[in-house]
Short mmCIF file of C-alpha atoms and ligand atoms in Angstrom, two decimals:
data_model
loop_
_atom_site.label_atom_id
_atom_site.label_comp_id
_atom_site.label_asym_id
_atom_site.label_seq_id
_atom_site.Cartn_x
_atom_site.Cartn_y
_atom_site.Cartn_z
CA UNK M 1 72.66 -246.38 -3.38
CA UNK M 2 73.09 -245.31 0.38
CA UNK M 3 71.22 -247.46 3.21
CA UNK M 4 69.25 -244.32 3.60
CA UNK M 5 68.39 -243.92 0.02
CA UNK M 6 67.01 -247.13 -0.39
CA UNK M 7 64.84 -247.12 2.80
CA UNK M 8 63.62 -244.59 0.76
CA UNK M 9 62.77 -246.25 -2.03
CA UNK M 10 61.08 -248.97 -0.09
CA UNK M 11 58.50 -245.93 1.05
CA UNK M 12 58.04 -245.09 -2.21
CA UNK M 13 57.39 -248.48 -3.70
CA UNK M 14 55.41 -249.38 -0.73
CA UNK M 15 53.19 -246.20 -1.31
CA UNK M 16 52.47 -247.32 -4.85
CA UNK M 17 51.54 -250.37 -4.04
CA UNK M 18 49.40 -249.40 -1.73
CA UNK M 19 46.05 -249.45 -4.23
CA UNK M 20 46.59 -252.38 -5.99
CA UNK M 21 46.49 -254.09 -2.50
CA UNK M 22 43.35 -252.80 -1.70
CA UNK M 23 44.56 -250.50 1.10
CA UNK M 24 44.10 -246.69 -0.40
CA UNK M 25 42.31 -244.33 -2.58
CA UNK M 26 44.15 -241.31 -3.52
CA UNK M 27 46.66 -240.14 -0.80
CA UNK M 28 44.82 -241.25 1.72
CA UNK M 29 47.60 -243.69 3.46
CA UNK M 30 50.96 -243.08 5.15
CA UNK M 31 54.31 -244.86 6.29
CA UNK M 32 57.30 -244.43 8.19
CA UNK M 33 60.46 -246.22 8.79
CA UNK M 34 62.48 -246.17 11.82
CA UNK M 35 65.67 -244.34 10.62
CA UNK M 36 68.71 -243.82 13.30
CA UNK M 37 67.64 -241.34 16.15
CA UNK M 38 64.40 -240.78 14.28
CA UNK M 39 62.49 -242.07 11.44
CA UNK M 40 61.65 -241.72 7.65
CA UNK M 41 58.20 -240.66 7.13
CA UNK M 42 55.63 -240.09 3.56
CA UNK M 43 55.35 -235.97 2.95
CA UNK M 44 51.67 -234.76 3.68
CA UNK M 45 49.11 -235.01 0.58
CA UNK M 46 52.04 -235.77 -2.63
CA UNK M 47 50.43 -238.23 -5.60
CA UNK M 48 52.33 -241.60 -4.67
CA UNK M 49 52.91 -241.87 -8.82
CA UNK M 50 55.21 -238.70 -8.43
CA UNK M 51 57.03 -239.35 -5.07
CA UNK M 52 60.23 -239.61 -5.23
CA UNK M 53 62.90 -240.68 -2.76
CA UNK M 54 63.94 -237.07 -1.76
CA UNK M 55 60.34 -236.39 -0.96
CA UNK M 56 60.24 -238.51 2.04
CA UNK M 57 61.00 -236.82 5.05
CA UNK M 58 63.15 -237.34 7.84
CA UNK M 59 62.13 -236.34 11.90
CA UNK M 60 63.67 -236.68 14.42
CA UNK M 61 62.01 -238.48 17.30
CA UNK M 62 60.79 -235.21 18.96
CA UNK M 63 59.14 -234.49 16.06
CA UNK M 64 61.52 -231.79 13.99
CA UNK M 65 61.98 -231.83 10.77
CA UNK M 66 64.25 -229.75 8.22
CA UNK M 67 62.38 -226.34 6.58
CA UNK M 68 60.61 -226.42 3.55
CA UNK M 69 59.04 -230.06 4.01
CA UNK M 70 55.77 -231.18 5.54
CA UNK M 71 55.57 -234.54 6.72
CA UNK M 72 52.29 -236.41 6.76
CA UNK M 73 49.40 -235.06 8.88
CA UNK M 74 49.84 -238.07 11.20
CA UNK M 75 53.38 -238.01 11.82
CA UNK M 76 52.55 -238.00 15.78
CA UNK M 77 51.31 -241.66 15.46
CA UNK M 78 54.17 -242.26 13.58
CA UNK M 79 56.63 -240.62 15.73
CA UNK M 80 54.63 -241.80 19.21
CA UNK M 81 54.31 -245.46 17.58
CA UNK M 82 58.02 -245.97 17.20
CA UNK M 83 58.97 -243.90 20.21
CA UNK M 84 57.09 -246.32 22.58
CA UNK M 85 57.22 -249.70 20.45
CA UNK M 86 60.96 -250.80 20.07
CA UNK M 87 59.93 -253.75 18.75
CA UNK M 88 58.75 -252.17 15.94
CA UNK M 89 60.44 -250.77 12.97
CA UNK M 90 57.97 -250.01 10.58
CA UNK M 91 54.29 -247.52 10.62
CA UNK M 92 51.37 -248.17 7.96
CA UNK M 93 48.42 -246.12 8.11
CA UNK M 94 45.94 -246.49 5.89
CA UNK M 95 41.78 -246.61 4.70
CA UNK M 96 40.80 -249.71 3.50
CA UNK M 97 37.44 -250.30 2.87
CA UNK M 98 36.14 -253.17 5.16
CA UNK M 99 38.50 -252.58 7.75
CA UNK M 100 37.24 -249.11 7.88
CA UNK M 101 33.48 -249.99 8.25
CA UNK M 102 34.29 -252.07 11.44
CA UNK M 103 35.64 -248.70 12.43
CA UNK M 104 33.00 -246.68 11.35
CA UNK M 105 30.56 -248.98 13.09
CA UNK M 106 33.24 -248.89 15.85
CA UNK M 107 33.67 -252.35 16.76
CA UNK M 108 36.10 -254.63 17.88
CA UNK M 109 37.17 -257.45 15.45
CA UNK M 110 36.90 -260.61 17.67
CA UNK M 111 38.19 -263.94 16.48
CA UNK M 112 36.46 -264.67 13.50
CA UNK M 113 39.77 -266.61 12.12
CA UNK M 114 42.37 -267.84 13.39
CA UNK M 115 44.25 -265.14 11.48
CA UNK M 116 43.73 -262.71 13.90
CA UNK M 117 46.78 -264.27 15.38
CA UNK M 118 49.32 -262.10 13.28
CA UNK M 119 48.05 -258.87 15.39
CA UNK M 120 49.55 -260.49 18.40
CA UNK M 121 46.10 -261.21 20.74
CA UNK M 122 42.69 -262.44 20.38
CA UNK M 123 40.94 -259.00 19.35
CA UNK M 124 41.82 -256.15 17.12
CA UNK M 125 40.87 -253.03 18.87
CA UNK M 126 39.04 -249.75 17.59
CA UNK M 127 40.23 -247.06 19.15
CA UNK M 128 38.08 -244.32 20.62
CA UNK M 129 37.62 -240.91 18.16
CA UNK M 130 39.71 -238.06 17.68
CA UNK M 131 40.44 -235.83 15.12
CA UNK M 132 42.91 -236.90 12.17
CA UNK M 133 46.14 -235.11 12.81
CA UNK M 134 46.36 -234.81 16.48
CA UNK M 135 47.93 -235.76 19.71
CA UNK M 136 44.69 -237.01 20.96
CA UNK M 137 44.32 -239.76 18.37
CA UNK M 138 47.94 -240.64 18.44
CA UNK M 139 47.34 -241.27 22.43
CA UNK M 140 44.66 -243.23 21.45
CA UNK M 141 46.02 -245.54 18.57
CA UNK M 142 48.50 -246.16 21.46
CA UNK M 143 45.99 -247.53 23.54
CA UNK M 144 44.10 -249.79 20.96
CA UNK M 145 47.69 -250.75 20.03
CA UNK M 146 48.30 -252.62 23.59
CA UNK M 147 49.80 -255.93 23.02
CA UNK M 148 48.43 -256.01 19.34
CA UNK M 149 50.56 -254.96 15.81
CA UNK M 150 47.47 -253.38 14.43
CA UNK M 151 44.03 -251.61 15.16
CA UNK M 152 41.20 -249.71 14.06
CA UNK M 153 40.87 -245.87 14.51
CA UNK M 154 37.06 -244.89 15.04
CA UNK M 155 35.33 -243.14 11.73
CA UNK M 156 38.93 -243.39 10.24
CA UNK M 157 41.25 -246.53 8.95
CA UNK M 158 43.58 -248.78 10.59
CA UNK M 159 47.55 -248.88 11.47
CA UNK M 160 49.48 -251.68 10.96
CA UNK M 161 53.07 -251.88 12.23
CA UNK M 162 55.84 -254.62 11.53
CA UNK M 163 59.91 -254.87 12.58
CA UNK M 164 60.02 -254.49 9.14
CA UNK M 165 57.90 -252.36 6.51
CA UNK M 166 56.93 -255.66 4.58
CA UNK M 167 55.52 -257.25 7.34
CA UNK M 168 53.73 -254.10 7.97
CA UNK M 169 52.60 -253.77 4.90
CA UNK M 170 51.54 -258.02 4.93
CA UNK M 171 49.35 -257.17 8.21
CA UNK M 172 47.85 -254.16 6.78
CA UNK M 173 46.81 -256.75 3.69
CA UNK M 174 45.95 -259.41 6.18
CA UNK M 175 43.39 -257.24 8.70
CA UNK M 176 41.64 -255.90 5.72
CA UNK M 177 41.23 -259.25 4.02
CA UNK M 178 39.92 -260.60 7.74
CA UNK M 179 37.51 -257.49 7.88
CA UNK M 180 36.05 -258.75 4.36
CA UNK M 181 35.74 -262.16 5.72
CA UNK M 182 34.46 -261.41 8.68
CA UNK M 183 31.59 -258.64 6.99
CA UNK M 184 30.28 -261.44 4.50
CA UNK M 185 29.98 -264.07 7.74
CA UNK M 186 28.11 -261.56 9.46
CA UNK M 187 26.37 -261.19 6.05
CA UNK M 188 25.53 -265.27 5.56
CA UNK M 189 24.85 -266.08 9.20
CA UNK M 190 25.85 -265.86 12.56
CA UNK M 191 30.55 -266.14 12.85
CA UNK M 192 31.69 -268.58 15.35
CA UNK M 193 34.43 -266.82 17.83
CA UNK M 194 37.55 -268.64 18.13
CA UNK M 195 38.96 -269.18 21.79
CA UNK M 196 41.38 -267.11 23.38
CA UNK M 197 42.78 -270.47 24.05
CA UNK M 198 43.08 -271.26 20.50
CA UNK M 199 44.23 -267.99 19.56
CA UNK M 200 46.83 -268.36 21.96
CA UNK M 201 48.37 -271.16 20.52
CA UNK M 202 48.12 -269.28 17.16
CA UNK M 203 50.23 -266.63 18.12
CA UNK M 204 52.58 -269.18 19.35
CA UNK M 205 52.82 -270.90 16.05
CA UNK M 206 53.05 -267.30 13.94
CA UNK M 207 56.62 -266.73 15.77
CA UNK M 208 57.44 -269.34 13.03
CA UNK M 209 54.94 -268.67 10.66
CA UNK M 210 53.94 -265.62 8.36
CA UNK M 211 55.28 -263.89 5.68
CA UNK M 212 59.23 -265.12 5.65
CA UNK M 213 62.14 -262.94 4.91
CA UNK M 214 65.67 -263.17 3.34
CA UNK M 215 67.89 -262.21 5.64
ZN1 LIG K 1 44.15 -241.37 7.86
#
């Protein structure tokens, strides 16, 4: 199997597993992966169970793609995200349930644990509204996305990126898990707000720490 080919695959198989980790319904999600002078991105509405590794599409960094396929809707966060993040290699996008609550109720997710750490800062932003789809919400993901690996997208879902797809796909798992913490605290009493002191020190400590990769 080419390099290509099983980049491919990875989408795929990271698409499927995208439910039983709590981060989709339906086709709700999508992914890309930085591919030479573009990137590798899901196709727009296809049932994860029948994608195959053709299906994925490839754009270039301007945003072109070959005729006769249709990437996601949100390939301009993809294709902005990459463009202006070289540190990052990898694009989830996805609804998750508590996560998107916070961004329904469009708040900022302070630092209820010290997990908060693994999106790179002390907060994990919300970003203003815009319509799914356009350049206006791409500009501001962007923006929520300053000095942080992840954020919330007002009335919408969250992004998670990685310099590889795992780790984008561990933070994805990780912000939605602290969401669910952080909606029961709220629930049971009144959280306690970590330092950015501490946090800090956190971030320090997660250059080491975190989900661990053969190399
Ligand atoms: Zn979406």
């Amino acid at each position: 199997m080419s390099e290509e080919e099983s980049l491919r695959w990875s989408i795929v198989e990271a698409c499927r597993n995208m439910r039983g980790l709590g981060l989709n319904q339906g086709t709700a999600g999508n992914i890309s992966l930085r591919w030479q002078d573009g990137l590798l991105i899901t196709p727009s509405g296809m049932a994860y169970e029948e994608m195959q590794a053709e299906d994925i599409v490839f754009m270039t960094s301007e945003g072109r793609f070959a005729p006769g396929q249709l990437p996601s809707s949100e390939w301009r966060i993809h294709c902005d995200i990459l463009s202006a993040r070289p540190d990052v290699q990898a694009v989830v996008h996805a609804h998750p349930l508590y996560s998107t609550a916070f961004a329904i109720c469009r708040e900022t997710i302070p630092a209820v644990h010290y997990m908060i750490a693994a999106a790179g800062g002390p907060t994990i932003r919300c970003s203003d509204y815009a319509t799914f789809g356009t350049q206006e919400l791409s500009e501001m993901a962007l923006v929520a996305l300053q000095d942080r690996n992840c954020c919330l997208l007002a009335n919408h879902g969250i992004i998670a990126t990685g310099p590889s797809l795992s780790k984008a796909m561990w933070l994805a798992v990780e912000v939605e898990t602290l969401c669910h913490q952080y909606a029961i605290a709220r629930q049971i009493g009144t959280p306690r707000i970590l330092s950015d002191t501490e946090i800090a020190v956190n971030v320090e400590k997660f250059r080491t720490y975190g989900l661990r990769e053969r190399s």
